[in-house]
Amino acid sequence: MSTDTASLKGRDLLGLADLTSPEMYGLLELAAQIKAGQVKPHCPKVLGLLFTKASTRTRVSFSVGMYRLGGQVIDLRPDATQVGRGEPLEDTARVLDRYLDVLAIRTYEQQDLSTFANYASIPVINALTDLEHPCQIFADLLTLQEAFGQLEGLTLTYLGDGNNVAHSLLLGCALVGVNIRVATPPDYQPLPDFVEKAKILAGDRSSVLITTDPQEAVDGAHALYTDVWASMGQEDLASNRIPIFQPYQVNESLLAQADANAIVLHCLPAHRGEEITADVMEGAQSRVWDQAENRLHTQQALLASVLGAKID
């Protein structure tokens, strides 16, 4: 295993700022090698999935990734465990620590994730919180790298809500030298702490732009990225947000202002006709399905790294 991923053995991944730039590149390299069949990690360990939020791609990609490593997966649904009946997280964490080898958590509060990490010695992975979605960004960057053959110097534009995906994109792009532009309505910008952290990580290698102007954001960009306008738990706000977010819709008009070879990304699930039009999502420049597939390869690389898998 690359020394850049060997350093991840036994570590938590609570957010992308936990990684160094070489570690990020190492994970992407390992994922690309796994996808190409150049290496085959082997790790007969047990992964626990503790998901309090609905999931398709994250649940299936983590499960298949662990099975391909030769391991097992236990789905720890809240309605089938004592977590759903109010058992303290500290108690659950200390018990699961004695049963599992790694734990992926998909939940609302970032603090819940930190509690598990504090009380369990096994690696704890952020499979999504309201604050960050780090595992999604591994797949995004691998897709961008596949499309252009490199990462450093490219420009990715995110349009829509300054949510957990936007936060993690800011950090992930900064770690690999990708210029990141985030365009949102004035009251929906990403948290200032993430913007400042991204600027520090980017240094003089790349730029970070936060704007309310979608035209400025897409000009010459190599990738246009969007997400739903109302995240899980905010569905009751969706209809009210449509007129506010309409100027940030990824459509043919906006795509025409990007680089001629620009790709389109979406972390899914998508609401066609809202944040993205059907013709763009199904068009020649869309890499949405490659992006979804890459969740599997990048999560397998992450699991192999934190578990110290044998690489054949």
Coordinates of C-alpha atoms in Angstrom, one line a residue:
M1 CA 0.0 0.0 0.0
S2 CA 1.2 3.5 -0.8
T3 CA 2.8 5.2 2.2
D4 CA 0.3 8.0 1.7
T5 CA -2.6 5.7 2.4
A6 CA -0.7 3.6 5.0
S7 CA -0.8 6.6 7.3
L8 CA -4.6 6.3 7.4
K9 CA -4.5 2.9 9.1
G10 CA -6.6 3.0 12.3
R11 CA -7.7 6.6 11.8
D12 CA -11.1 8.2 11.9
L13 CA -12.5 10.2 8.9
L14 CA -14.8 12.8 10.4
G15 CA -14.2 15.4 7.8
L16 CA -12.0 16.1 4.9
A17 CA -9.7 18.5 6.9
D18 CA -8.6 15.3 8.7
L19 CA -6.6 14.5 5.5
T20 CA -3.4 15.9 4.1
S21 CA -3.0 16.6 0.4
P22 CA -0.8 13.5 -0.2
E23 CA -3.3 11.3 1.7
M24 CA -6.1 12.6 -0.6
Y25 CA -4.0 11.9 -3.7
G26 CA -3.1 8.5 -2.3
L27 CA -6.7 7.5 -1.8
L28 CA -7.6 8.6 -5.3
E29 CA -4.7 6.7 -6.8
L30 CA -5.6 3.6 -4.9
A31 CA -9.3 3.9 -6.0
A32 CA -8.2 4.3 -9.6
Q33 CA -6.0 1.2 -9.3
I34 CA -8.9 -0.8 -7.7
K35 CA -11.3 0.3 -10.4
A36 CA -8.8 -0.7 -13.2
G37 CA -8.2 -4.1 -11.6
Q38 CA -4.5 -3.3 -11.1
V39 CA -4.6 -4.2 -7.4
K40 CA -6.9 -6.2 -5.2
P41 CA -7.1 -5.4 -1.5
H42 CA -8.0 -8.2 0.9
C43 CA -9.3 -7.5 4.4
P44 CA -11.7 -10.0 6.1
K45 CA -13.0 -7.5 8.6
V46 CA -16.4 -6.4 9.8
L47 CA -18.0 -3.1 8.9
G48 CA -20.9 -1.7 10.8
L49 CA -23.3 0.7 9.1
L50 CA -25.2 3.0 11.6
F51 CA -27.5 5.1 9.4
T52 CA -30.2 7.3 10.8
K53 CA -30.7 8.9 7.4
A54 CA -32.0 7.2 4.3
S55 CA -29.4 6.1 1.8
T56 CA -29.0 4.4 -1.5
R57 CA -25.5 5.0 -2.9
T58 CA -23.7 5.3 0.4
R59 CA -25.3 2.2 1.9
V60 CA -24.8 0.0 -1.2
S61 CA -21.3 1.2 -2.1
F62 CA -20.0 0.7 1.4
S63 CA -21.6 -2.7 1.6
V64 CA -20.3 -3.9 -1.8
G65 CA -16.9 -2.4 -1.2
M66 CA -16.5 -4.3 2.1
Y67 CA -17.7 -7.5 0.6
R68 CA -15.2 -7.1 -2.2
L69 CA -12.5 -6.8 0.4
G70 CA -13.5 -10.2 1.7
G71 CA -15.2 -8.7 4.8
Q72 CA -18.7 -8.6 6.3
V73 CA -21.3 -5.9 6.8
I74 CA -23.8 -5.4 9.7
D75 CA -26.6 -3.0 9.0
L76 CA -27.3 -1.3 12.4
R77 CA -30.6 0.3 11.7
P78 CA -31.8 2.5 14.6
D79 CA -35.2 0.7 14.6
A80 CA -33.4 -2.7 15.1
T81 CA -30.9 -1.5 17.8
Q82 CA -31.1 0.1 21.2
V83 CA -30.0 3.4 19.6
G84 CA -33.6 3.9 18.4
R85 CA -34.8 3.4 22.0
G86 CA -32.5 6.1 23.4
E87 CA -29.4 4.2 24.6
P88 CA -26.7 6.8 25.1
L89 CA -24.3 7.1 22.2
E90 CA -21.4 6.6 24.5
D91 CA -22.6 3.2 25.6
T92 CA -23.4 2.1 22.1
A93 CA -20.0 3.2 20.9
R94 CA -18.1 1.3 23.6
V95 CA -20.0 -1.9 22.8
L96 CA -19.7 -1.7 19.0
D97 CA -16.0 -1.0 19.5
R98 CA -15.7 -4.5 20.9
Y99 CA -17.6 -6.2 18.0
L100 CA -16.6 -4.3 14.9
D101 CA -13.5 -3.4 13.0
V102 CA -14.8 -0.1 11.4
L103 CA -18.0 1.9 11.7
A104 CA -19.6 4.2 9.1
I105 CA -22.2 6.6 10.5
R106 CA -24.8 8.6 8.5
T107 CA -26.6 10.9 10.8
Y108 CA -27.7 14.5 11.4
E109 CA -25.5 16.0 14.0
Q110 CA -21.7 16.2 13.5
Q111 CA -21.4 16.0 17.3
D112 CA -22.9 12.5 17.3
L113 CA -20.1 11.4 15.0
S114 CA -17.5 12.9 17.3
T115 CA -19.0 11.2 20.3
F116 CA -18.6 7.8 18.6
A117 CA -15.1 8.6 17.7
N118 CA -14.3 9.7 21.2
Y119 CA -15.6 6.5 22.8
A120 CA -14.6 3.9 20.2
S121 CA -11.0 3.0 19.3
I122 CA -11.9 1.5 15.9
P123 CA -12.0 3.8 12.8
V124 CA -15.2 5.9 12.5
I125 CA -16.1 7.2 9.1
N126 CA -18.4 10.1 8.3
A127 CA -20.9 8.6 5.8
L128 CA -22.8 12.0 5.9
T129 CA -23.8 14.5 8.5
D130 CA -25.6 17.8 8.1
L131 CA -22.2 19.5 8.2
E132 CA -20.1 17.4 5.8
H133 CA -20.2 14.6 3.2
P134 CA -16.6 13.6 2.7
C135 CA -17.0 10.2 1.0
Q136 CA -19.0 11.8 -1.8
I137 CA -16.1 14.1 -2.6
F138 CA -13.7 11.3 -3.1
A139 CA -15.9 10.0 -5.9
D140 CA -16.4 13.6 -7.3
L141 CA -12.6 14.1 -7.6
L142 CA -11.9 10.7 -9.1
T143 CA -14.6 11.5 -11.8
L144 CA -13.0 14.9 -12.5
Q145 CA -9.6 13.3 -12.7
E146 CA -10.8 10.6 -15.1
A147 CA -12.4 13.3 -17.4
F148 CA -9.4 15.5 -17.6
G149 CA -6.4 13.4 -16.7
Q150 CA -5.4 15.7 -13.8
L151 CA -6.8 17.7 -11.0
E152 CA -4.6 20.6 -10.2
G153 CA -5.5 23.8 -12.1
L154 CA -9.1 22.7 -13.0
T155 CA -12.1 24.8 -11.9
L156 CA -15.2 23.2 -10.4
T157 CA -18.3 25.3 -9.9
Y158 CA -21.0 24.3 -7.4
L159 CA -24.4 25.9 -7.7
G160 CA -27.3 25.8 -5.2
D161 CA -27.5 25.4 -1.5
G162 CA -24.4 25.9 0.6
N163 CA -24.9 22.6 2.4
N164 CA -22.8 19.7 3.6
V165 CA -21.8 18.8 0.0
A166 CA -20.6 22.4 -0.6
H167 CA -18.6 22.3 2.6
S168 CA -16.8 19.1 1.7
L169 CA -16.2 20.2 -1.9
L170 CA -14.6 23.4 -0.6
L171 CA -12.1 21.3 1.5
G172 CA -11.6 18.5 -1.0
C173 CA -10.9 20.8 -4.0
A174 CA -8.5 22.9 -1.9
L175 CA -6.6 19.7 -0.9
V176 CA -5.9 18.8 -4.5
G177 CA -5.3 22.2 -6.1
V178 CA -8.7 22.5 -7.9
N179 CA -10.2 26.0 -8.1
I180 CA -13.5 25.9 -6.3
R181 CA -16.4 28.4 -6.9
V182 CA -19.6 28.2 -4.9
A183 CA -22.6 30.2 -6.1
T184 CA -25.6 30.4 -3.8
P185 CA -28.5 32.8 -3.0
P186 CA -27.4 35.4 -0.5
D187 CA -28.9 33.7 2.6
Y188 CA -27.7 30.1 1.7
Q189 CA -23.9 30.5 1.5
P190 CA -21.6 27.9 3.1
L191 CA -20.5 28.4 6.6
P192 CA -17.6 30.9 6.9
D193 CA -15.4 28.4 8.9
F194 CA -15.4 26.1 5.9
V195 CA -14.6 28.9 3.5
E196 CA -11.7 30.1 5.6
K197 CA -10.4 26.5 6.1
A198 CA -10.5 25.9 2.4
K199 CA -8.5 29.1 1.7
I200 CA -5.9 28.0 4.1
L201 CA -5.7 24.5 2.5
A202 CA -5.6 25.9 -1.0
G203 CA -2.7 28.3 -0.2
D204 CA -1.3 29.7 -3.5
R205 CA -2.1 26.5 -5.4
S206 CA -5.8 27.2 -6.2
S207 CA -8.5 29.8 -5.6
V208 CA -11.7 29.8 -3.5
L209 CA -14.6 32.0 -4.7
I210 CA -18.0 32.4 -2.9
T211 CA -20.5 34.4 -4.9
T212 CA -24.2 35.0 -5.4
D213 CA -23.7 35.4 -9.2
P214 CA -24.1 32.1 -11.1
Q215 CA -22.8 33.7 -14.3
E216 CA -19.6 34.7 -12.7
A217 CA -19.2 31.2 -11.2
V218 CA -19.7 29.2 -14.3
D219 CA -17.5 31.2 -16.7
G220 CA -14.9 28.9 -18.2
A221 CA -15.4 26.2 -15.5
H222 CA -14.4 22.6 -16.2
A223 CA -17.2 21.1 -14.1
L224 CA -20.7 22.2 -13.0
Y225 CA -22.0 20.5 -9.9
T226 CA -25.3 20.8 -8.1
D227 CA -27.3 19.1 -5.4
V228 CA -31.0 19.2 -4.3
W229 CA -32.2 22.6 -3.1
A230 CA -33.6 21.1 0.1
S231 CA -31.6 18.4 1.9
M232 CA -32.9 15.5 3.9
G233 CA -35.0 16.8 6.8
Q234 CA -35.8 20.0 4.9
E235 CA -38.4 18.6 2.5
D236 CA -41.1 20.9 3.8
L237 CA -39.0 23.9 2.6
A238 CA -38.6 22.6 -0.9
S239 CA -41.5 24.4 -2.7
N240 CA -40.6 27.8 -1.0
R241 CA -37.0 27.5 -2.2
I242 CA -37.7 26.9 -5.9
P243 CA -38.1 30.6 -6.9
I244 CA -35.1 31.6 -4.8
F245 CA -32.8 29.0 -6.3
Q246 CA -34.1 29.1 -9.9
P247 CA -31.3 31.2 -11.2
Y248 CA -28.8 28.5 -10.1
Q249 CA -30.4 25.7 -12.0
V250 CA -27.9 23.8 -14.1
N251 CA -29.3 24.0 -17.6
E252 CA -28.1 24.3 -21.2
S253 CA -27.9 28.0 -21.0
L254 CA -25.6 28.0 -18.0
L255 CA -23.6 25.0 -19.3
A256 CA -22.9 26.9 -22.5
Q257 CA -21.0 29.5 -20.5
A258 CA -18.6 26.9 -19.0
D259 CA -15.5 25.4 -20.7
A260 CA -16.4 23.7 -24.0
N261 CA -15.4 20.4 -22.5
A262 CA -17.0 20.9 -19.1
I263 CA -18.6 18.0 -17.4
V264 CA -21.8 18.0 -15.2
L265 CA -21.9 16.4 -11.8
H266 CA -24.7 15.7 -9.3
C267 CA -24.4 13.7 -6.1
L268 CA -27.9 12.3 -6.4
P269 CA -30.8 11.8 -5.8
A270 CA -31.8 14.5 -8.4
H271 CA -35.0 16.5 -8.9
R272 CA -35.1 16.9 -12.6
G273 CA -36.5 20.2 -13.6
E274 CA -35.5 21.8 -10.4
E275 CA -31.7 22.0 -9.6
I276 CA -30.9 20.4 -13.0
T277 CA -32.7 19.9 -16.2
A278 CA -33.3 16.5 -17.6
D279 CA -31.6 17.2 -20.9
V280 CA -28.4 18.3 -19.1
M281 CA -28.5 15.3 -16.7
E282 CA -28.9 12.9 -19.6
G283 CA -26.7 14.8 -22.0
A284 CA -23.3 14.1 -23.5
Q285 CA -21.5 16.2 -20.9
S286 CA -23.0 14.5 -17.9
R287 CA -20.7 12.2 -15.8
V288 CA -23.4 11.6 -13.1
W289 CA -23.4 7.8 -13.5
D290 CA -19.6 7.5 -13.5
Q291 CA -19.6 9.7 -10.4
A292 CA -22.2 7.4 -8.7
E293 CA -20.1 4.3 -9.7
N294 CA -17.0 5.9 -8.3
R295 CA -18.5 5.9 -4.8
L296 CA -17.9 2.2 -4.8
H297 CA -14.2 2.4 -5.8
T298 CA -13.3 5.3 -3.5
Q299 CA -15.1 3.8 -0.5
Q300 CA -13.3 0.5 -1.0
A301 CA -10.0 2.4 -1.1
L302 CA -10.9 4.2 2.1
L303 CA -11.9 1.0 3.9
A304 CA -8.8 -0.7 2.7
S305 CA -6.7 2.2 4.0
V306 CA -8.2 2.6 7.4
L307 CA -8.1 -1.1 8.0
G308 CA -4.6 -1.7 6.7
A309 CA -5.7 -4.2 4.1
K310 CA -3.3 -6.5 2.3
I311 CA -2.8 -5.4 -1.3
D312 CA -2.4 -8.1 -4.0

